[in-house]
């Protein structure tokens, strides 16, 4: 069967003069982080976002006053020659949604708090009749809103977020992908019944594995009911800097590689206009796969197929071991200081390392580097089967491309239990080749562990972060690969090692450092988000495995920081509340004291963690 990149078919949605879905390009958007009531600042920031290349600009609208002011902002932009559609972001206030429908081209509502009461994270035991009665209440409120949107030519987005489900949904489904899809489908069924078609959907999470699984489940559920609404993709609270870019690329890039996604937002805790070029690079990279040469695979390879494969363990690779990191250091410098976690293996190629220097990790050396003693080093790297069969080392690595995986090679890999495959894809669509490889190995009942190798030529660190995260992330989240090996001669090896560990962490394949769940900020943010993130990171970056959420307001926290161990949440002007999980431990602390109080809270509960 041939595997190739192909965009999912979706219906067209009219959003001002910039339609979405159908045959239209993948649209890029961002969200303003200034007060919606500050018209001058809002217009200025919208212009910066538009000029950076955005197709849509979103603003929060906490109430009817903010929703009405969006009309003034829109007129001001029109007077300056900007006709980019505006989107209102609504939580907890359906009347604000009604008002926004008359003032912007699109309104986002959250099913978790549109009609259902604000979540309290309590169990509600509903009979089927009571459950249906609650859906009737949604219909009673939602149908008039759809009629308003029809009158004004306004599109809507049904935006479901992990951790932001209603108590009613949570009690029946839990905080799960199934619950998120059920919440979304309740509203979609009403839209279909009312023949309202200008609908966009998003199902987001800060956990990339949850986000990917949920989107795929939603697509399958819609397909079963012949629904083809366009999808808005995003990883919520991705963070900032390289971690934010890598986490976003793992989640969004994996789905784009499946052909899923009609518009994206890369949510960074940075100025909103900085999100646009990042999103554009990611989309453009995936679109290079259009009309590529197909990959021939032994059977169907659906994006959400179970690609997990039981493998044998070869000295710490495969089996139940976490994925390893192989660092490429052609220079032969095997003791280069590394920041954070050192790699598991160092590949030095044909360079004979100075063995008087203790390496920071075991070495992989090309076979051609040896004379008559191929066991000089305990780790051996080879590129053909003949060398592997002659080598008596207890661990061997053989680099293969997809075209090398023939019956003879599969037979060798089944026989020789000391060999690890380094799979090097040079295909325009490496994700397709990696999926095809796993199908071939599973079909042949070959349990050899596989390290995935990808080579890039990117002098720009951001481009490498996005491309590698999209490619490796798609494989890792599908259960493909027992390690990763990222090569780019244009960048420092230590930086590339950092990216590899960040990709593994973003894909939830290996945890090696503190994880931060930080929202990008919006008009609801109640403190200096960027300064606070820097302070929290400086104080906690040594706490490996801990997840800390830094949230601008109560809308995103505590619900949408569902995956975090601790949370720092804006509670009011100059006031912060601190959470352990979803439990508020300290309320309304003065902002000046909050970071120190957070550190104290963590120390109180995490005595096992190391001191800085």
mmCIF file with all atom_site columns, N, CA and C in Angstrom, residues 51-105:
data_model
loop_
_atom_site.group_PDB
_atom_site.id
_atom_site.type_symbol
_atom_site.label_atom_id
_atom_site.label_alt_id
_atom_site.label_comp_id
_atom_site.label_asym_id
_atom_site.label_entity_id
_atom_site.label_seq_id
_atom_site.pdbx_PDB_ins_code
_atom_site.Cartn_x
_atom_site.Cartn_y
_atom_site.Cartn_z
_atom_site.occupancy
_atom_site.B_iso_or_equiv
_atom_site.pdbx_formal_charge
_atom_site.auth_seq_id
_atom_site.auth_comp_id
_atom_site.auth_asym_id
_atom_site.auth_atom_id
_atom_site.pdbx_PDB_model_num
ATOM 1   N N  . UNK A 1 51  ? 0.652   42.274 10.416 1.00 0.00 ? 51  UNK A N  1
ATOM 2   C CA . UNK A 1 51  ? 1.820   42.512 9.570  1.00 0.00 ? 51  UNK A CA 1
ATOM 3   C C  . UNK A 1 51  ? 2.866   41.407 9.702  1.00 0.00 ? 51  UNK A C  1
ATOM 4   N N  . UNK A 1 52  ? 2.786   40.645 10.794 1.00 0.00 ? 52  UNK A N  1
ATOM 5   C CA . UNK A 1 52  ? 3.661   39.474 10.925 1.00 0.00 ? 52  UNK A CA 1
ATOM 6   C C  . UNK A 1 52  ? 3.173   38.318 10.060 1.00 0.00 ? 52  UNK A C  1
ATOM 7   N N  . UNK A 1 53  ? 1.914   38.417 9.550  1.00 0.00 ? 53  UNK A N  1
ATOM 8   C CA . UNK A 1 53  ? 1.411   37.400 8.634  1.00 0.00 ? 53  UNK A CA 1
ATOM 9   C C  . UNK A 1 53  ? 0.190   36.644 9.106  1.00 0.00 ? 53  UNK A C  1
ATOM 10  N N  . UNK A 1 54  ? -0.500  37.130 10.140 1.00 0.00 ? 54  UNK A N  1
ATOM 11  C CA . UNK A 1 54  ? -1.666  36.418 10.658 1.00 0.00 ? 54  UNK A CA 1
ATOM 12  C C  . UNK A 1 54  ? -2.868  36.563 9.733  1.00 0.00 ? 54  UNK A C  1
ATOM 13  N N  . UNK A 1 55  ? -3.647  35.494 9.642  1.00 0.00 ? 55  UNK A N  1
ATOM 14  C CA . UNK A 1 55  ? -4.901  35.515 8.886  1.00 0.00 ? 55  UNK A CA 1
ATOM 15  C C  . UNK A 1 55  ? -6.079  35.921 9.763  1.00 0.00 ? 55  UNK A C  1
ATOM 16  N N  . UNK A 1 56  ? -5.977  35.676 11.084 1.00 0.00 ? 56  UNK A N  1
ATOM 17  C CA . UNK A 1 56  ? -7.018  36.047 12.047 1.00 0.00 ? 56  UNK A CA 1
ATOM 18  C C  . UNK A 1 56  ? -6.347  36.570 13.312 1.00 0.00 ? 56  UNK A C  1
ATOM 19  N N  . UNK A 1 57  ? -7.048  37.468 14.010 1.00 0.00 ? 57  UNK A N  1
ATOM 20  C CA . UNK A 1 57  ? -6.565  37.979 15.301 1.00 0.00 ? 57  UNK A CA 1
ATOM 21  C C  . UNK A 1 57  ? -7.676  37.782 16.324 1.00 0.00 ? 57  UNK A C  1
ATOM 22  N N  . UNK A 1 58  ? -7.320  37.176 17.461 1.00 0.00 ? 58  UNK A N  1
ATOM 23  C CA . UNK A 1 58  ? -8.313  36.887 18.497 1.00 0.00 ? 58  UNK A CA 1
ATOM 24  C C  . UNK A 1 58  ? -8.104  37.795 19.704 1.00 0.00 ? 58  UNK A C  1
ATOM 25  N N  . UNK A 1 59  ? -9.223  38.205 20.295 1.00 0.00 ? 59  UNK A N  1
ATOM 26  C CA . UNK A 1 59  ? -9.224  38.998 21.533 1.00 0.00 ? 59  UNK A CA 1
ATOM 27  C C  . UNK A 1 59  ? -10.130 38.327 22.557 1.00 0.00 ? 59  UNK A C  1
ATOM 28  N N  . UNK A 1 60  ? -9.762  38.435 23.817 1.00 0.00 ? 60  UNK A N  1
ATOM 29  C CA . UNK A 1 60  ? -10.665 37.973 24.863 1.00 0.00 ? 60  UNK A CA 1
ATOM 30  C C  . UNK A 1 60  ? -11.808 38.975 25.042 1.00 0.00 ? 60  UNK A C  1
ATOM 31  N N  . UNK A 1 61  ? -12.972 38.456 25.399 1.00 0.00 ? 61  UNK A N  1
ATOM 32  C CA . UNK A 1 61  ? -14.123 39.318 25.715 1.00 0.00 ? 61  UNK A CA 1
ATOM 33  C C  . UNK A 1 61  ? -14.774 38.752 26.973 1.00 0.00 ? 61  UNK A C  1
ATOM 34  N N  . UNK A 1 62  ? -14.362 39.297 28.110 1.00 0.00 ? 62  UNK A N  1
ATOM 35  C CA . UNK A 1 62  ? -14.867 38.779 29.385 1.00 0.00 ? 62  UNK A CA 1
ATOM 36  C C  . UNK A 1 62  ? -16.350 39.063 29.573 1.00 0.00 ? 62  UNK A C  1
ATOM 37  N N  . UNK A 1 63  ? -16.811 40.186 29.019 1.00 0.00 ? 63  UNK A N  1
ATOM 38  C CA . UNK A 1 63  ? -18.199 40.571 29.202 1.00 0.00 ? 63  UNK A CA 1
ATOM 39  C C  . UNK A 1 63  ? -18.734 41.307 27.991 1.00 0.00 ? 63  UNK A C  1
ATOM 40  N N  . UNK A 1 64  ? -19.959 41.787 28.112 1.00 0.00 ? 64  UNK A N  1
ATOM 41  C CA . UNK A 1 64  ? -20.615 42.469 26.997 1.00 0.00 ? 64  UNK A CA 1
ATOM 42  C C  . UNK A 1 64  ? -19.894 43.766 26.634 1.00 0.00 ? 64  UNK A C  1
ATOM 43  N N  . UNK A 1 65  ? -19.351 44.440 27.628 1.00 0.00 ? 65  UNK A N  1
ATOM 44  C CA . UNK A 1 65  ? -18.635 45.692 27.359 1.00 0.00 ? 65  UNK A CA 1
ATOM 45  C C  . UNK A 1 65  ? -17.445 45.434 26.434 1.00 0.00 ? 65  UNK A C  1
ATOM 46  N N  . UNK A 1 66  ? -16.647 44.402 26.751 1.00 0.00 ? 66  UNK A N  1
ATOM 47  C CA . UNK A 1 66  ? -15.488 44.060 25.912 1.00 0.00 ? 66  UNK A CA 1
ATOM 48  C C  . UNK A 1 66  ? -15.943 43.608 24.519 1.00 0.00 ? 66  UNK A C  1
ATOM 49  N N  . UNK A 1 67  ? -17.026 42.840 24.480 1.00 0.00 ? 67  UNK A N  1
ATOM 50  C CA . UNK A 1 67  ? -17.532 42.363 23.186 1.00 0.00 ? 67  UNK A CA 1
ATOM 51  C C  . UNK A 1 67  ? -17.955 43.533 22.305 1.00 0.00 ? 67  UNK A C  1
ATOM 52  N N  . UNK A 1 68  ? -18.619 44.519 22.900 1.00 0.00 ? 68  UNK A N  1
ATOM 53  C CA . UNK A 1 68  ? -19.019 45.693 22.113 1.00 0.00 ? 68  UNK A CA 1
ATOM 54  C C  . UNK A 1 68  ? -17.805 46.482 21.649 1.00 0.00 ? 68  UNK A C  1
ATOM 55  N N  . UNK A 1 69  ? -16.783 46.558 22.489 1.00 0.00 ? 69  UNK A N  1
ATOM 56  C CA . UNK A 1 69  ? -15.593 47.335 22.112 1.00 0.00 ? 69  UNK A CA 1
ATOM 57  C C  . UNK A 1 69  ? -14.825 46.685 20.968 1.00 0.00 ? 69  UNK A C  1
ATOM 58  N N  . UNK A 1 70  ? -15.016 45.389 20.776 1.00 0.00 ? 70  UNK A N  1
ATOM 59  C CA . UNK A 1 70  ? -14.384 44.745 19.629 1.00 0.00 ? 70  UNK A CA 1
ATOM 60  C C  . UNK A 1 70  ? -14.887 45.338 18.317 1.00 0.00 ? 70  UNK A C  1
ATOM 61  N N  . UNK A 1 71  ? -16.142 45.781 18.302 1.00 0.00 ? 71  UNK A N  1
ATOM 62  C CA . UNK A 1 71  ? -16.664 46.452 17.116 1.00 0.00 ? 71  UNK A CA 1
ATOM 63  C C  . UNK A 1 71  ? -15.929 47.760 16.852 1.00 0.00 ? 71  UNK A C  1
ATOM 64  N N  . UNK A 1 72  ? -15.593 48.473 17.905 1.00 0.00 ? 72  UNK A N  1
ATOM 65  C CA . UNK A 1 72  ? -14.841 49.737 17.764 1.00 0.00 ? 72  UNK A CA 1
ATOM 66  C C  . UNK A 1 72  ? -13.425 49.434 17.279 1.00 0.00 ? 72  UNK A C  1
ATOM 67  N N  . UNK A 1 73  ? -12.823 48.393 17.832 1.00 0.00 ? 73  UNK A N  1
ATOM 68  C CA . UNK A 1 73  ? -11.478 47.996 17.395 1.00 0.00 ? 73  UNK A CA 1
ATOM 69  C C  . UNK A 1 73  ? -11.501 47.606 15.915 1.00 0.00 ? 73  UNK A C  1
ATOM 70  N N  . UNK A 1 74  ? -12.514 46.871 15.530 1.00 0.00 ? 74  UNK A N  1
ATOM 71  C CA . UNK A 1 74  ? -12.614 46.451 14.129 1.00 0.00 ? 74  UNK A CA 1
ATOM 72  C C  . UNK A 1 74  ? -12.745 47.655 13.209 1.00 0.00 ? 74  UNK A C  1
ATOM 73  N N  . UNK A 1 75  ? -13.584 48.614 13.567 1.00 0.00 ? 75  UNK A N  1
ATOM 74  C CA . UNK A 1 75  ? -13.750 49.804 12.733 1.00 0.00 ? 75  UNK A CA 1
ATOM 75  C C  . UNK A 1 75  ? -12.461 50.604 12.645 1.00 0.00 ? 75  UNK A C  1
ATOM 76  N N  . UNK A 1 76  ? -11.728 50.684 13.755 1.00 0.00 ? 76  UNK A N  1
ATOM 77  C CA . UNK A 1 76  ? -10.451 51.409 13.745 1.00 0.00 ? 76  UNK A CA 1
ATOM 78  C C  . UNK A 1 76  ? -9.455  50.733 12.815 1.00 0.00 ? 76  UNK A C  1
ATOM 79  N N  . UNK A 1 77  ? -9.438  49.424 12.841 1.00 0.00 ? 77  UNK A N  1
ATOM 80  C CA . UNK A 1 77  ? -8.547  48.693 11.930 1.00 0.00 ? 77  UNK A CA 1
ATOM 81  C C  . UNK A 1 77  ? -8.959  48.896 10.481 1.00 0.00 ? 77  UNK A C  1
ATOM 82  N N  . UNK A 1 78  ? -10.274 48.866 10.219 1.00 0.00 ? 78  UNK A N  1
ATOM 83  C CA . UNK A 1 78  ? -10.752 49.081 8.851  1.00 0.00 ? 78  UNK A CA 1
ATOM 84  C C  . UNK A 1 78  ? -10.356 50.466 8.346  1.00 0.00 ? 78  UNK A C  1
ATOM 85  N N  . UNK A 1 79  ? -10.431 51.443 9.220  1.00 0.00 ? 79  UNK A N  1
ATOM 86  C CA . UNK A 1 79  ? -10.090 52.819 8.823  1.00 0.00 ? 79  UNK A CA 1
ATOM 87  C C  . UNK A 1 79  ? -8.617  52.960 8.460  1.00 0.00 ? 79  UNK A C  1
ATOM 88  N N  . UNK A 1 80  ? -7.800  52.029 8.985  1.00 0.00 ? 80  UNK A N  1
ATOM 89  C CA . UNK A 1 80  ? -6.368  52.055 8.684  1.00 0.00 ? 80  UNK A CA 1
ATOM 90  C C  . UNK A 1 80  ? -6.008  51.093 7.547  1.00 0.00 ? 80  UNK A C  1
ATOM 91  N N  . UNK A 1 81  ? -7.042  50.486 6.942  1.00 0.00 ? 81  UNK A N  1
ATOM 92  C CA . UNK A 1 81  ? -6.806  49.628 5.789  1.00 0.00 ? 81  UNK A CA 1
ATOM 93  C C  . UNK A 1 81  ? -6.602  48.157 6.099  1.00 0.00 ? 81  UNK A C  1
ATOM 94  N N  . UNK A 1 82  ? -6.926  47.727 7.326  1.00 0.00 ? 82  UNK A N  1
ATOM 95  C CA . UNK A 1 82  ? -6.758  46.323 7.707  1.00 0.00 ? 82  UNK A CA 1
ATOM 96  C C  . UNK A 1 82  ? -8.132  45.667 7.818  1.00 0.00 ? 82  UNK A C  1
ATOM 97  N N  . UNK A 1 83  ? -8.355  44.618 7.011  1.00 0.00 ? 83  UNK A N  1
ATOM 98  C CA . UNK A 1 83  ? -9.653  43.942 7.052  1.00 0.00 ? 83  UNK A CA 1
ATOM 99  C C  . UNK A 1 83  ? -9.544  42.500 7.525  1.00 0.00 ? 83  UNK A C  1
ATOM 100 N N  . UNK A 1 84  ? -8.455  42.183 8.233  1.00 0.00 ? 84  UNK A N  1
ATOM 101 C CA . UNK A 1 84  ? -8.266  40.839 8.786  1.00 0.00 ? 84  UNK A CA 1
ATOM 102 C C  . UNK A 1 84  ? -9.395  40.517 9.763  1.00 0.00 ? 84  UNK A C  1
ATOM 103 N N  . UNK A 1 85  ? -10.025 39.352 9.648  1.00 0.00 ? 85  UNK A N  1
ATOM 104 C CA . UNK A 1 85  ? -11.125 39.006 10.563 1.00 0.00 ? 85  UNK A CA 1
ATOM 105 C C  . UNK A 1 85  ? -10.679 38.956 12.024 1.00 0.00 ? 85  UNK A C  1
ATOM 106 N N  . UNK A 1 86  ? -11.561 39.415 12.900 1.00 0.00 ? 86  UNK A N  1
ATOM 107 C CA . UNK A 1 86  ? -11.326 39.359 14.340 1.00 0.00 ? 86  UNK A CA 1
ATOM 108 C C  . UNK A 1 86  ? -12.167 38.235 14.944 1.00 0.00 ? 86  UNK A C  1
ATOM 109 N N  . UNK A 1 87  ? -11.633 37.667 16.021 1.00 0.00 ? 87  UNK A N  1
ATOM 110 C CA . UNK A 1 87  ? -12.295 36.562 16.715 1.00 0.00 ? 87  UNK A CA 1
ATOM 111 C C  . UNK A 1 87  ? -12.447 36.947 18.180 1.00 0.00 ? 87  UNK A C  1
ATOM 112 N N  . UNK A 1 88  ? -13.629 36.730 18.735 1.00 0.00 ? 88  UNK A N  1
ATOM 113 C CA . UNK A 1 88  ? -13.873 36.974 20.160 1.00 0.00 ? 88  UNK A CA 1
ATOM 114 C C  . UNK A 1 88  ? -13.740 35.663 20.915 1.00 0.00 ? 88  UNK A C  1
ATOM 115 N N  . UNK A 1 89  ? -13.023 35.696 22.029 1.00 0.00 ? 89  UNK A N  1
ATOM 116 C CA . UNK A 1 89  ? -12.822 34.508 22.854 1.00 0.00 ? 89  UNK A CA 1
ATOM 117 C C  . UNK A 1 89  ? -13.694 34.638 24.105 1.00 0.00 ? 89  UNK A C  1
ATOM 118 N N  . UNK A 1 90  ? -14.658 33.735 24.263 1.00 0.00 ? 90  UNK A N  1
ATOM 119 C CA . UNK A 1 90  ? -15.672 33.853 25.313 1.00 0.00 ? 90  UNK A CA 1
ATOM 120 C C  . UNK A 1 90  ? -15.569 32.690 26.292 1.00 0.00 ? 90  UNK A C  1
ATOM 121 N N  . UNK A 1 91  ? -15.626 33.016 27.582 1.00 0.00 ? 91  UNK A N  1
ATOM 122 C CA . UNK A 1 91  ? -15.725 32.005 28.638 1.00 0.00 ? 91  UNK A CA 1
ATOM 123 C C  . UNK A 1 91  ? -16.768 32.463 29.655 1.00 0.00 ? 91  UNK A C  1
ATOM 124 N N  . UNK A 1 92  ? -17.625 31.548 30.092 1.00 0.00 ? 92  UNK A N  1
ATOM 125 C CA . UNK A 1 92  ? -18.547 31.757 31.211 1.00 0.00 ? 92  UNK A CA 1
ATOM 126 C C  . UNK A 1 92  ? -19.683 32.748 30.938 1.00 0.00 ? 92  UNK A C  1
ATOM 127 N N  . UNK A 1 93  ? -19.742 33.374 29.775 1.00 0.00 ? 93  UNK A N  1
ATOM 128 C CA . UNK A 1 93  ? -20.678 34.480 29.596 1.00 0.00 ? 93  UNK A CA 1
ATOM 129 C C  . UNK A 1 93  ? -21.352 34.408 28.225 1.00 0.00 ? 93  UNK A C  1
ATOM 130 N N  . UNK A 1 94  ? -22.446 33.663 28.094 1.00 0.00 ? 94  UNK A N  1
ATOM 131 C CA . UNK A 1 94  ? -23.112 33.558 26.793 1.00 0.00 ? 94  UNK A CA 1
ATOM 132 C C  . UNK A 1 94  ? -23.655 34.890 26.288 1.00 0.00 ? 94  UNK A C  1
ATOM 133 N N  . UNK A 1 95  ? -23.971 35.820 27.194 1.00 0.00 ? 95  UNK A N  1
ATOM 134 C CA . UNK A 1 95  ? -24.437 37.131 26.722 1.00 0.00 ? 95  UNK A CA 1
ATOM 135 C C  . UNK A 1 95  ? -23.319 37.889 26.020 1.00 0.00 ? 95  UNK A C  1
ATOM 136 N N  . UNK A 1 96  ? -22.080 37.689 26.483 1.00 0.00 ? 96  UNK A N  1
ATOM 137 C CA . UNK A 1 96  ? -20.946 38.302 25.785 1.00 0.00 ? 96  UNK A CA 1
ATOM 138 C C  . UNK A 1 96  ? -20.801 37.700 24.393 1.00 0.00 ? 96  UNK A C  1
ATOM 139 N N  . UNK A 1 97  ? -21.079 36.393 24.269 1.00 0.00 ? 97  UNK A N  1
ATOM 140 C CA . UNK A 1 97  ? -21.031 35.750 22.956 1.00 0.00 ? 97  UNK A CA 1
ATOM 141 C C  . UNK A 1 97  ? -22.085 36.339 22.028 1.00 0.00 ? 97  UNK A C  1
ATOM 142 N N  . UNK A 1 98  ? -23.276 36.590 22.557 1.00 0.00 ? 98  UNK A N  1
ATOM 143 C CA . UNK A 1 98  ? -24.343 37.197 21.748 1.00 0.00 ? 98  UNK A CA 1
ATOM 144 C C  . UNK A 1 98  ? -23.902 38.556 21.229 1.00 0.00 ? 98  UNK A C  1
ATOM 145 N N  . UNK A 1 99  ? -23.328 39.354 22.120 1.00 0.00 ? 99  UNK A N  1
ATOM 146 C CA . UNK A 1 99  ? -22.891 40.693 21.733 1.00 0.00 ? 99  UNK A CA 1
ATOM 147 C C  . UNK A 1 99  ? -21.760 40.628 20.707 1.00 0.00 ? 99  UNK A C  1
ATOM 148 N N  . UNK A 1 100 ? -20.826 39.704 20.923 1.00 0.00 ? 100 UNK A N  1
ATOM 149 C CA . UNK A 1 100 ? -19.683 39.580 20.017 1.00 0.00 ? 100 UNK A CA 1
ATOM 150 C C  . UNK A 1 100 ? -20.119 39.183 18.615 1.00 0.00 ? 100 UNK A C  1
ATOM 151 N N  . UNK A 1 101 ? -21.199 38.407 18.511 1.00 0.00 ? 101 UNK A N  1
ATOM 152 C CA . UNK A 1 101 ? -21.668 37.952 17.204 1.00 0.00 ? 101 UNK A CA 1
ATOM 153 C C  . UNK A 1 101 ? -21.965 39.106 16.268 1.00 0.00 ? 101 UNK A C  1
ATOM 154 N N  . UNK A 1 102 ? -22.309 40.260 16.821 1.00 0.00 ? 102 UNK A N  1
ATOM 155 C CA . UNK A 1 102 ? -22.632 41.430 16.001 1.00 0.00 ? 102 UNK A CA 1
ATOM 156 C C  . UNK A 1 102 ? -21.407 42.293 15.718 1.00 0.00 ? 102 UNK A C  1
ATOM 157 N N  . UNK A 1 103 ? -20.256 41.955 16.331 1.00 0.00 ? 103 UNK A N  1
ATOM 158 C CA . UNK A 1 103 ? -19.115 42.863 16.269 1.00 0.00 ? 103 UNK A CA 1
ATOM 159 C C  . UNK A 1 103 ? -17.836 42.274 15.681 1.00 0.00 ? 103 UNK A C  1
ATOM 160 N N  . UNK A 1 104 ? -17.799 40.955 15.519 1.00 0.00 ? 104 UNK A N  1
ATOM 161 C CA . UNK A 1 104 ? -16.601 40.322 14.945 1.00 0.00 ? 104 UNK A CA 1
ATOM 162 C C  . UNK A 1 104 ? -17.024 39.257 13.938 1.00 0.00 ? 104 UNK A C  1
ATOM 163 N N  . UNK A 1 105 ? -16.051 38.729 13.227 1.00 0.00 ? 105 UNK A N  1
ATOM 164 C CA . UNK A 1 105 ? -16.332 37.739 12.184 1.00 0.00 ? 105 UNK A CA 1
ATOM 165 C C  . UNK A 1 105 ? -16.455 36.310 12.723 1.00 0.00 ? 105 UNK A C  1
#
